[in-house]
Coordinates of C-alpha atoms in Angstrom, one line a residue:
X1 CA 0.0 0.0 0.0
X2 CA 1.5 3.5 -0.9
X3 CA 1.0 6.3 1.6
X4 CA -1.3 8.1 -1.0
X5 CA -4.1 5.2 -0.8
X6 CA -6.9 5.7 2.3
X7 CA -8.5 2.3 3.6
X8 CA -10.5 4.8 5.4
X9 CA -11.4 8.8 6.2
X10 CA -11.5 7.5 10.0
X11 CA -9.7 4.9 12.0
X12 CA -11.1 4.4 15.1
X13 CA -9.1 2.4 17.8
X14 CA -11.6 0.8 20.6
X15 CA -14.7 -0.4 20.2
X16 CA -16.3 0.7 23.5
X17 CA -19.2 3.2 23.8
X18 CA -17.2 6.1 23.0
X19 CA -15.4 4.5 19.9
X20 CA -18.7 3.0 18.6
X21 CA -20.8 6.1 18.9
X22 CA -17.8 8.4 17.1
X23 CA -17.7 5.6 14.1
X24 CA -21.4 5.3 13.9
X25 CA -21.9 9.3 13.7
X26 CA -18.8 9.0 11.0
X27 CA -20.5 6.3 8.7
X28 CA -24.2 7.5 9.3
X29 CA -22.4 11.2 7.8
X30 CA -21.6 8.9 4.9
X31 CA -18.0 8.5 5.8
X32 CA -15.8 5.3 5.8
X33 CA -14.6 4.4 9.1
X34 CA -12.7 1.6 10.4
X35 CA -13.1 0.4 14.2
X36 CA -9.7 -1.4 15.7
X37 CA -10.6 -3.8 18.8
X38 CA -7.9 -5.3 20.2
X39 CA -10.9 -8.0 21.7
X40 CA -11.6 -10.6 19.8
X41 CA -14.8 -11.3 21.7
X42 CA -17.7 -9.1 23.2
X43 CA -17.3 -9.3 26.5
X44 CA -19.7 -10.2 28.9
X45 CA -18.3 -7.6 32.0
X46 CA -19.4 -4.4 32.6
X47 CA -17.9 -1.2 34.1
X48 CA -20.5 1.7 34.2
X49 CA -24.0 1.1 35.4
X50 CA -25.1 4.9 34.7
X51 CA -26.5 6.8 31.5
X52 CA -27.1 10.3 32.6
X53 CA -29.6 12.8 31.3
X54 CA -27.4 14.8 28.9
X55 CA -26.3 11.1 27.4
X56 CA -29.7 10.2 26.8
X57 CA -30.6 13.5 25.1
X58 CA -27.3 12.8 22.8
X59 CA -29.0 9.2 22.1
X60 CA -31.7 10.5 21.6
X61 CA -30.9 13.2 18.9
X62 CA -29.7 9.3 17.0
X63 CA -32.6 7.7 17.9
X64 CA -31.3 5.2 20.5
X65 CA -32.4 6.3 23.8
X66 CA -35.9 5.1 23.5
X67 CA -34.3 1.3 22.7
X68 CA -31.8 1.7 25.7
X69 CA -34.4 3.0 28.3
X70 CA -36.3 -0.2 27.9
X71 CA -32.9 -2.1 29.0
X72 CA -32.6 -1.0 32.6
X73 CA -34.4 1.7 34.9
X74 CA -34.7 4.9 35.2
X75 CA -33.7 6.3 38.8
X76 CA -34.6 9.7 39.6
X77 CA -32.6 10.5 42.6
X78 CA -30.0 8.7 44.3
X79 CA -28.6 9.0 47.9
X80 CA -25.2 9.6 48.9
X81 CA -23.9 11.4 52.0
X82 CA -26.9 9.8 55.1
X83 CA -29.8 11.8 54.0
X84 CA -28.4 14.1 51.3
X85 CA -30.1 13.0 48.0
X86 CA -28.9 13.7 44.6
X87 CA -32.2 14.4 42.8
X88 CA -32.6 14.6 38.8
X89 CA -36.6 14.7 38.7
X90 CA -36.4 18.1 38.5
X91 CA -33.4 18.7 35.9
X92 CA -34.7 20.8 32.9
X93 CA -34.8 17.6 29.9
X94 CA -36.9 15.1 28.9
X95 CA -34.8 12.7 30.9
X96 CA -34.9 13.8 34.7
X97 CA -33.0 10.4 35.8
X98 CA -30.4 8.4 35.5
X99 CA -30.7 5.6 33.7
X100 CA -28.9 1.8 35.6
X101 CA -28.0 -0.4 32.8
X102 CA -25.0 -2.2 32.5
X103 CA -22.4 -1.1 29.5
X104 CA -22.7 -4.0 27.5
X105 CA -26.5 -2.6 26.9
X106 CA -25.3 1.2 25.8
X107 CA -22.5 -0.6 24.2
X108 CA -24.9 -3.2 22.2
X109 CA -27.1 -0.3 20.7
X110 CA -24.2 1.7 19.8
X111 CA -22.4 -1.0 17.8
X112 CA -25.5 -2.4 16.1
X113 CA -25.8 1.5 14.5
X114 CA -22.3 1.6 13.9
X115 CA -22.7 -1.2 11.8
X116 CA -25.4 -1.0 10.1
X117 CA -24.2 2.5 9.1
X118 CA -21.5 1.2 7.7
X119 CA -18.7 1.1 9.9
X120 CA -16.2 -2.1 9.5
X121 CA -15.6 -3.5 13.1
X122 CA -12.2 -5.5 13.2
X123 CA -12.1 -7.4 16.4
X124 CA -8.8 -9.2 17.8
X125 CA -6.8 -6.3 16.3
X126 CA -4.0 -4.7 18.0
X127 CA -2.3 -1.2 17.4
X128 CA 1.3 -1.6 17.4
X129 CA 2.7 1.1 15.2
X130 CA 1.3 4.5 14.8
X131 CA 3.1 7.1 12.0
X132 CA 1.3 10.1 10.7
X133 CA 2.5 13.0 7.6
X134 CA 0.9 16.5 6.5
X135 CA -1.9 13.6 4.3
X136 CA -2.8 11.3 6.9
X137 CA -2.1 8.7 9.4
X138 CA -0.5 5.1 9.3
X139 CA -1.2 2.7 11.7
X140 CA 0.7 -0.8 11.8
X141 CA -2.2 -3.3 13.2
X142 CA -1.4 -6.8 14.4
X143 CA -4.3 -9.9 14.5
X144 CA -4.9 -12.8 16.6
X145 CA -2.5 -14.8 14.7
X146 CA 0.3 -12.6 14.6
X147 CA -0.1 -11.1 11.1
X148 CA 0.6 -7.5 10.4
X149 CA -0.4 -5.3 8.2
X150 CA -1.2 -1.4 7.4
X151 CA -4.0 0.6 7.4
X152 CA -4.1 4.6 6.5
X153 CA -6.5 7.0 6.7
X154 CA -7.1 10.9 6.8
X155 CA -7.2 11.1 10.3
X156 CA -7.0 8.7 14.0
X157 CA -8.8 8.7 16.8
X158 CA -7.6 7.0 20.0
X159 CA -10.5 6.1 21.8
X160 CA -9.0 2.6 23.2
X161 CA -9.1 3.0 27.0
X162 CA -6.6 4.2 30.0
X163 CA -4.3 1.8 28.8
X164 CA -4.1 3.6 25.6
X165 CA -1.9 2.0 22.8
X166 CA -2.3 5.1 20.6
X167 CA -1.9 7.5 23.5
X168 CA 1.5 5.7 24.4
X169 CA 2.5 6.0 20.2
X170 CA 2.0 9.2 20.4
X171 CA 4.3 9.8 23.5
X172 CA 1.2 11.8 24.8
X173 CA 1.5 11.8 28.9
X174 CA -1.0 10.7 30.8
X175 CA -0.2 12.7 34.2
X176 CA -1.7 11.8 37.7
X177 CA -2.4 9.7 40.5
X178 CA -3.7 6.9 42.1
X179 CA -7.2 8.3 43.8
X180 CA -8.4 5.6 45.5
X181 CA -6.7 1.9 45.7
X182 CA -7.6 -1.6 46.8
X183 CA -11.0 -1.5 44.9
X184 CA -13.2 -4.6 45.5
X185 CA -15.5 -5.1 42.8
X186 CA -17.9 -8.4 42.7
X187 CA -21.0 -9.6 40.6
X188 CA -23.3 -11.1 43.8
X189 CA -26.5 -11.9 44.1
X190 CA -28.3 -10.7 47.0
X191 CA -30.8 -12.7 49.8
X192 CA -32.8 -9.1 50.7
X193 CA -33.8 -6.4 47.5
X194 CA -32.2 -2.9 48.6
X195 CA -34.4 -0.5 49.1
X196 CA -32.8 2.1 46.4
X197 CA -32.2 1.3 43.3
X198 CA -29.0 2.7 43.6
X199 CA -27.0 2.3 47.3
X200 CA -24.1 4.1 48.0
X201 CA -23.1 4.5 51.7
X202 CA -19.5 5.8 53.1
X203 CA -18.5 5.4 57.1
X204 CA -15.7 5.0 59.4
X205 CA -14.9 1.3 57.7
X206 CA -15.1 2.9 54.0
X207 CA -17.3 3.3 51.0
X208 CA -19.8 1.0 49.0
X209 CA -21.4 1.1 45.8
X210 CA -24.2 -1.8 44.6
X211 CA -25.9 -1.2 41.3
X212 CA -28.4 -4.3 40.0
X213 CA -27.8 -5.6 36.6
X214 CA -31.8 -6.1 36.0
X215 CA -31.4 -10.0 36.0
X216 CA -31.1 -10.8 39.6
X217 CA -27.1 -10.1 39.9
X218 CA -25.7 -7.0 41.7
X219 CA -22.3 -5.2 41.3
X220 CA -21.0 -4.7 44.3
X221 CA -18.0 -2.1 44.5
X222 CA -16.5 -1.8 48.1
X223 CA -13.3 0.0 49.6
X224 CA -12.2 -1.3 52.8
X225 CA -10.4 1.3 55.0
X226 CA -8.3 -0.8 57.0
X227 CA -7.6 -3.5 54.4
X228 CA -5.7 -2.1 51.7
X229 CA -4.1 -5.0 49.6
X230 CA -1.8 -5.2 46.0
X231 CA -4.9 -6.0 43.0
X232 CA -3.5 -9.3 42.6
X233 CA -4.9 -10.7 46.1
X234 CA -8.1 -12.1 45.5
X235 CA -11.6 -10.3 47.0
X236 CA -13.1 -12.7 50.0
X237 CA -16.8 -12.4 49.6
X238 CA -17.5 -12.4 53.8
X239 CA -15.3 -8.9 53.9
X240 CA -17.1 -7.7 51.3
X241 CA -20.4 -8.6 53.0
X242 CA -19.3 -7.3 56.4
X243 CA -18.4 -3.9 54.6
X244 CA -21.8 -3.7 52.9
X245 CA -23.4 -3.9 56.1
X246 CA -21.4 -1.5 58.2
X247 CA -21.6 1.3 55.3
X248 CA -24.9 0.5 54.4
X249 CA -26.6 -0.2 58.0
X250 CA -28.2 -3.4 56.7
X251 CA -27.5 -7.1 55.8
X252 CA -28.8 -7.7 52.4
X253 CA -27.0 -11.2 53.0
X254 CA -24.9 -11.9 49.9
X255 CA -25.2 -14.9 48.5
X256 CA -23.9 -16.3 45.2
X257 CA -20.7 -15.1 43.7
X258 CA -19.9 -15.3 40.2
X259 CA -16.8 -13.0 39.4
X260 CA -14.9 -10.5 41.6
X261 CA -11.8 -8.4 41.2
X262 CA -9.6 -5.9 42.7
X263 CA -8.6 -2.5 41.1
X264 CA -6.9 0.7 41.6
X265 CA -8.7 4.0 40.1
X266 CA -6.3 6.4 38.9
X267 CA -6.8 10.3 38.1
X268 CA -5.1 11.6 35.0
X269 CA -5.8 13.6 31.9
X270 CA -3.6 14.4 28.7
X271 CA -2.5 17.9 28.2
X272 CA -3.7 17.8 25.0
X273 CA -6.0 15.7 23.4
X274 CA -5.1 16.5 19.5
X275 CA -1.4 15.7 18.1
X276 CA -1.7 16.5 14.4
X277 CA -4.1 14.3 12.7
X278 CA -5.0 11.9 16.1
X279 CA -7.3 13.1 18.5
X280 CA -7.9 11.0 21.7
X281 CA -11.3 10.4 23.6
X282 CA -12.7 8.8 26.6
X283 CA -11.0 7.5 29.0
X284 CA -8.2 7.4 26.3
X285 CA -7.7 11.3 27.0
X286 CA -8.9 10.8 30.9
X287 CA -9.9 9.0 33.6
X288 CA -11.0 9.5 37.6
X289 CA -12.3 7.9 39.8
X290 CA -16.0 6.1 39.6
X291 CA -18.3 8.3 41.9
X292 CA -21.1 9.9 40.3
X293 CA -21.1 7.4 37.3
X294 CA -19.7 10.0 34.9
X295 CA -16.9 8.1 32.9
X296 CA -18.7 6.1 30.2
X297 CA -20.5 9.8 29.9
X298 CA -18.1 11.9 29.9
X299 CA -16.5 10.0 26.7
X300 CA -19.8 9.6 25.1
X301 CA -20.2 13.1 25.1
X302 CA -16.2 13.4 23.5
X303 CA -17.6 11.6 20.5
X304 CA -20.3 13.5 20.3
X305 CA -18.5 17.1 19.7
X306 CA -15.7 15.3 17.8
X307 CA -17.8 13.4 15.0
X308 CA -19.8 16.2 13.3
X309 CA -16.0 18.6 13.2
X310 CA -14.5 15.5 11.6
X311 CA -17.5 15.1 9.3
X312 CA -17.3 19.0 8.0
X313 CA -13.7 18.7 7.8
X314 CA -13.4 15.9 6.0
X315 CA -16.3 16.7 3.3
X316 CA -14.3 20.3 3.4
X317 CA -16.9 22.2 4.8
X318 CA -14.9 23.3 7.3
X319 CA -10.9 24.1 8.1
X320 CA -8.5 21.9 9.7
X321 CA -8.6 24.2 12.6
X322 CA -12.2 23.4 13.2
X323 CA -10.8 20.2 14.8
X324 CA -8.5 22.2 17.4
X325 CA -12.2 23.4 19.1
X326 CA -12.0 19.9 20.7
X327 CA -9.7 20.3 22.9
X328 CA -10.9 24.0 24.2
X329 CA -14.1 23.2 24.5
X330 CA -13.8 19.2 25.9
X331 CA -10.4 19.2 28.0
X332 CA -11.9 21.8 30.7
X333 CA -15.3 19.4 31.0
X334 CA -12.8 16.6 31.3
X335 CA -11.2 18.5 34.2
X336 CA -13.9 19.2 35.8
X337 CA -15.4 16.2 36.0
X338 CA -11.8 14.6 37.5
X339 CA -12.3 17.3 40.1
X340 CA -15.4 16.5 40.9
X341 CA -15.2 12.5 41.0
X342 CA -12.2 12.9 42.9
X343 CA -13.6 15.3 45.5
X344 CA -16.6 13.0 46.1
X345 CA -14.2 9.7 46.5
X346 CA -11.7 11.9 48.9
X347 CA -15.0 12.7 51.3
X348 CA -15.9 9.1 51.2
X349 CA -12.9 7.8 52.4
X350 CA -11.2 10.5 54.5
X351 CA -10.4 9.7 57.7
X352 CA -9.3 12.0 59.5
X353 CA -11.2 14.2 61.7
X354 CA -12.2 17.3 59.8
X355 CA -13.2 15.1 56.7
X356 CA -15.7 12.9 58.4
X357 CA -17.1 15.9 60.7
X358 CA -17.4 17.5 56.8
X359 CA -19.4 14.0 55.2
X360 CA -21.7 14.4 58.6
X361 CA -22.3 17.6 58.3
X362 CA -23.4 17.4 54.6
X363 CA -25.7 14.1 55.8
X364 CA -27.0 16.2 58.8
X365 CA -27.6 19.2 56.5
X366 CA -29.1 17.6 53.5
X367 CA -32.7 19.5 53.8
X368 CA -31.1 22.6 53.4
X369 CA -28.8 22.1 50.6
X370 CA -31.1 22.8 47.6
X371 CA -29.5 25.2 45.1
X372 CA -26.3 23.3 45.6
X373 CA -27.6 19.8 45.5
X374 CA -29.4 21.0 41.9
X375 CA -26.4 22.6 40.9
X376 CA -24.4 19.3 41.9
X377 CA -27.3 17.1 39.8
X378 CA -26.7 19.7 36.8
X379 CA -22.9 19.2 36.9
X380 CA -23.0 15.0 37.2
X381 CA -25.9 15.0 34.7
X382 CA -24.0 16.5 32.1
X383 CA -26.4 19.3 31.5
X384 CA -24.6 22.2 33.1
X385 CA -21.9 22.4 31.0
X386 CA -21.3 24.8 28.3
X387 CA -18.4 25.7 25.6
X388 CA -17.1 29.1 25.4
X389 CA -18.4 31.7 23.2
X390 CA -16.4 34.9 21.9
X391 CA -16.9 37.8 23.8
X392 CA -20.1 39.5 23.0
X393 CA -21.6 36.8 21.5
X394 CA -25.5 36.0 22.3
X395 CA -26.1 34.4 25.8
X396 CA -27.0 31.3 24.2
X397 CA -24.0 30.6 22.2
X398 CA -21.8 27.9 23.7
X399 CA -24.7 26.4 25.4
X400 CA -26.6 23.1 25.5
X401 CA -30.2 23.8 23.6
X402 CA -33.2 22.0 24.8
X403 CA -35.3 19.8 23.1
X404 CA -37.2 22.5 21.6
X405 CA -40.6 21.9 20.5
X406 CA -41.0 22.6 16.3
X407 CA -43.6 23.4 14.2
X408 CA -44.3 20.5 11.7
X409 CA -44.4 22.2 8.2
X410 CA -44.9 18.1 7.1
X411 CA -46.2 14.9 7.7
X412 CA -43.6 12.7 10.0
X413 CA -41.7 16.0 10.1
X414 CA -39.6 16.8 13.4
X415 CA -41.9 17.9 16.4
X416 CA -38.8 18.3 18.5
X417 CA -34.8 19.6 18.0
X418 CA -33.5 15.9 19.1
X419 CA -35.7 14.1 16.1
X420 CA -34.5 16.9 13.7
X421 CA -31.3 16.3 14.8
X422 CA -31.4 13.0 13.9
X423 CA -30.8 13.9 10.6
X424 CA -26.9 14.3 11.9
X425 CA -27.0 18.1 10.3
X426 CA -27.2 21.4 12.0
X427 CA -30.6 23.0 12.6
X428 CA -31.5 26.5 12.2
X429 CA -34.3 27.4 14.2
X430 CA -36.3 30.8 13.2
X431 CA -39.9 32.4 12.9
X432 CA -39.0 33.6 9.3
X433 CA -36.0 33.7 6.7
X434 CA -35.8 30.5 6.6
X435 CA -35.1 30.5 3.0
X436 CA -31.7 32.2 3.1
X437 CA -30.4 28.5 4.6
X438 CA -31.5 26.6 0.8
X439 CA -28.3 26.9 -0.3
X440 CA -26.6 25.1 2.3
X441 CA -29.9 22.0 2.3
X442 CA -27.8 19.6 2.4
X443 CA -25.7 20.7 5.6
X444 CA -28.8 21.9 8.0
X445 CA -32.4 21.5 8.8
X446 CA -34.8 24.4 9.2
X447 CA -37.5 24.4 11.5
X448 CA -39.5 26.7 13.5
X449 CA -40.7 26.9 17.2
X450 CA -43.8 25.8 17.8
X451 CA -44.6 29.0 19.5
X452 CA -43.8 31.8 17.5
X453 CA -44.5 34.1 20.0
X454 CA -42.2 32.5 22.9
X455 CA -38.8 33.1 23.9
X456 CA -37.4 32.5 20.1
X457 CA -39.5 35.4 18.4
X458 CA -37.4 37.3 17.2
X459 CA -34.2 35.2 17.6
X460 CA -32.8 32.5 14.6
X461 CA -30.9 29.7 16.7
X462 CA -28.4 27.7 14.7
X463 CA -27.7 24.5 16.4
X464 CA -24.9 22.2 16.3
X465 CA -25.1 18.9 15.1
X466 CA -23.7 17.8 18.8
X467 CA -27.3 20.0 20.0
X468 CA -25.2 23.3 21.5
X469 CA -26.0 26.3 19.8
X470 CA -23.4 27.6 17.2
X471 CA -25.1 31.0 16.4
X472 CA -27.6 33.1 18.0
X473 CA -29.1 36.6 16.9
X474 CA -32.6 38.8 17.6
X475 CA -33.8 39.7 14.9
X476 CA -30.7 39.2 12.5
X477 CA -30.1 40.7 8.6
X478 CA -30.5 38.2 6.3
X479 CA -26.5 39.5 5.0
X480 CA -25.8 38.6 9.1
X481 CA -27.5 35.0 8.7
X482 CA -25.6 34.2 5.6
X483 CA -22.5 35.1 7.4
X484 CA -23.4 33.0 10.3
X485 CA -23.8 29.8 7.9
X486 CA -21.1 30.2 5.7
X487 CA -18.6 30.2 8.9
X488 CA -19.8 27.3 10.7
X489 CA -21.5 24.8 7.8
X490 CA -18.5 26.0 4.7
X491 CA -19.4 28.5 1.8
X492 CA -22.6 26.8 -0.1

């Protein structure tokens, strides 16, 4: 193969949730993508339990979050600190819960659109060699049976875990620390139904976690204060048990036990998450600790603002640079979310004296904690995060867009901004002047609010394919609206 020919526009290495949802976007956009699983099997284990609101709103704008609600249950508050209660029921979406499903689930819908979108899934496929030039990227690809080969495309995305092959190719550091250690993680099932869906609990003897699969079996995750142990020594299911009772303040009684393990969660994040034409996501580009259920999100929600840049780019719609908005707009989110995972772990475990007079207090206090237990839910359900906007730019710009109702101009036409989005374009959302956008039909739908006298009357809204508005004016020239599409869907 000579470095001019392209097996693909995208290789994709991983094929968890993040790397499926960034290849299906890529081949629904009518792109050829490759997915590189170093796996050869699906595999049965799961790590995240938790689909949060702005994940589902994400799935739904493709369709899927209908198919994966029916998977698990939807939990609408969850308990944390004694009688401090993280409640979503009254989160501003469609979705006010989180969703308890295992992975495999999310990761099942995801790859069965990938695929049938077009993406090529290669399973038992190892990343061994990564080179890229000013054209594209080269990477050398091993199989199960030891045979080597090339594959090229325009551009790579590492979205292949914290053990990251093309993060480690790259030379990319991965800096941080160990947050908490000595994990104990076990698939049980249970003699007594807990009474929330979710139970977490933290104490003097440590921290617990038990999420049900929907079949019978619970995931139990438990960190034992005084027993801190190397991962290789095995989890005995009576410590575990003990620990579930102390935290929790009942005996569930844990009966059978069908897998367990022992793991250390670390905190890190790349610098940077683009080096020339590779771009990392996921847990690829960062990783914290497991409180609040925000990983598997967070990296689904990576995909989501990388696949529709990659898609202008590569039909040259858009600059190179376009691709750089990544890494200002998800790095910070990704920091965040480390600092806030990490806070929640250190006030489960601390030990010393100020800490645990600190997780009492918040317990003790919980019925007065309201504006920042909503602003808490906002932050771990993914909807209170927004990208930056240039400096006078409309107060909309840079942030998430609800799903707005529409006017239906057409049989099975789009009542909402998530089916319109579905469509994998941009929206532009106005009372009038809608025909300015025909010259660019083939990059954005045009709708308007079903209420033409609400809060959009005199504004036009042009949303992102990724459902954050791009563009926002009141009552706009047509010479300003043309301007406003040409820079963010190319010149028509």
């Amino acid at each position: 193969m000579s470095e001019t020919e392209f097996t693909a526009d995208v290789l994709v290495v991983g094929a968890g949730p993040t790397g499926l949802l960034l290849a299906g976007d890529l081949a629904a956009a009518g792109l050829r993508v490759t997915v590189l699983e170093k796996r050869a099997e699906e595999s049965g284990l799961t790590r995240a339990f938790a689909v949060h609101a702005r994940t589902l709103e994400l799935l739904d704008a493709r369709g899927l979050a209908d198919e994966l609600i029916a998977t698990g249950r939807p939990v609408p508050s969850m308990r944390v600190f004694g009688r401090l209660r993280v409640d979503f029921a009254g989160l501003p979406t469609r979705f006010p819960f989180v969703l308890v499903t295992p992975q495999y689930n999310t990761e099942r819908v995801l790859r069965e659109r990938a695929v049938k979108a077009g993406a090529e899934l290669r399973r038992g496929t190892e990343v061994t060699g990564l080179r890229q030039d000013a054209a594209g990227v080269t990477l050398t690809a091993r199989t199960a049976d030891g045979t080597e080969r090339s594959l090229r495309a325009r551009y790579a995305v590492g979205a292949d875990g914290v053990h990251s092959s093309v993060r480690d190719l790259l030379g990319v550091p991965f800096p941080g620390e160990a947050a908490v250690r000595s994990v104990m993680l076990a698939d049980v099932r249970l003699e007594r139904e807990p009474e929330e869906p979710l139970t977490a609990g933290a104490g003097e003897a440590g921290f617990a976690f038990l999420a049900p699969f929907g079949d019978g079996w619970y995931r139990v995750i438990g960190w034992s204060r005084e027993h801190q142990v190397p991962d290789s020594e095995p989890v005995v299911p009576g410590e575990l048990a003990d620990l579930l009772r102390e935290v929790t303040g009942r005996d569930l009684g844990l009966g059978e036990v069908r897998w367990t393990s022992r793991f250390h969660s670390d905190e890190r994040q790349a610098p940077g998450y683009r080096s020339g034409r590779v771009l990392l996501a996921g847990d690829a580009a960062h990783c914290h600790s497991p409180a609040g259920g925000q990983g598997m999100n967070t990296g689904l929600q990576d995909a989501a603002n990388l696949s529709w840049k990659l898609a202008s780019v590569l039909r040259g719609w858009s600059p190179d640079a376009l691709l750089d908005t990544y890494q200002t707009e998800r790095h910070p989110v990704g920091r965040a979310v480390l600092r806030s995972s990490g806070a929640l772990v250190r006030l489960a475990q601390g030990r010393h004296a100020p800490t645990r007079v600190l997780r009492s207090a918040i317990g003790a206090a919980a019925d007065h904690l309201g504006p920042l237990a909503e602003l808490g839910a906002k932050q771990v359900s993914g909807l209170g995060y927004a990208y930056p906007a240039e400096k006078g730019a409309h107060p909309l710009v840079g942030r998430r867009v609800p799903d707005l109702r529409l006017a239906v101009d057409a049989p099975g036409g789009p009542a909402r901004l998530h089916e319109a989005l579905r469509s994998g374009k941009a929206v532009l959302v106005s009372n009038d002047e809608l025909s300015v956008a025909d010259s660019w039909a083939e990059r954005v739908v045009t709708a308007a609010p079903a209420d033409p006298h609400g809060k959009l009357r005199d504004t036009v809204l042009l949303v992102r394919p990724d459902g954050h508005a791009a563009w926002a004016c009141a009552d706009p020239t047509r010479g300003e609206l043309r301007a406003a599409l040409s820079h963010w869907l190319g010149r028509p």
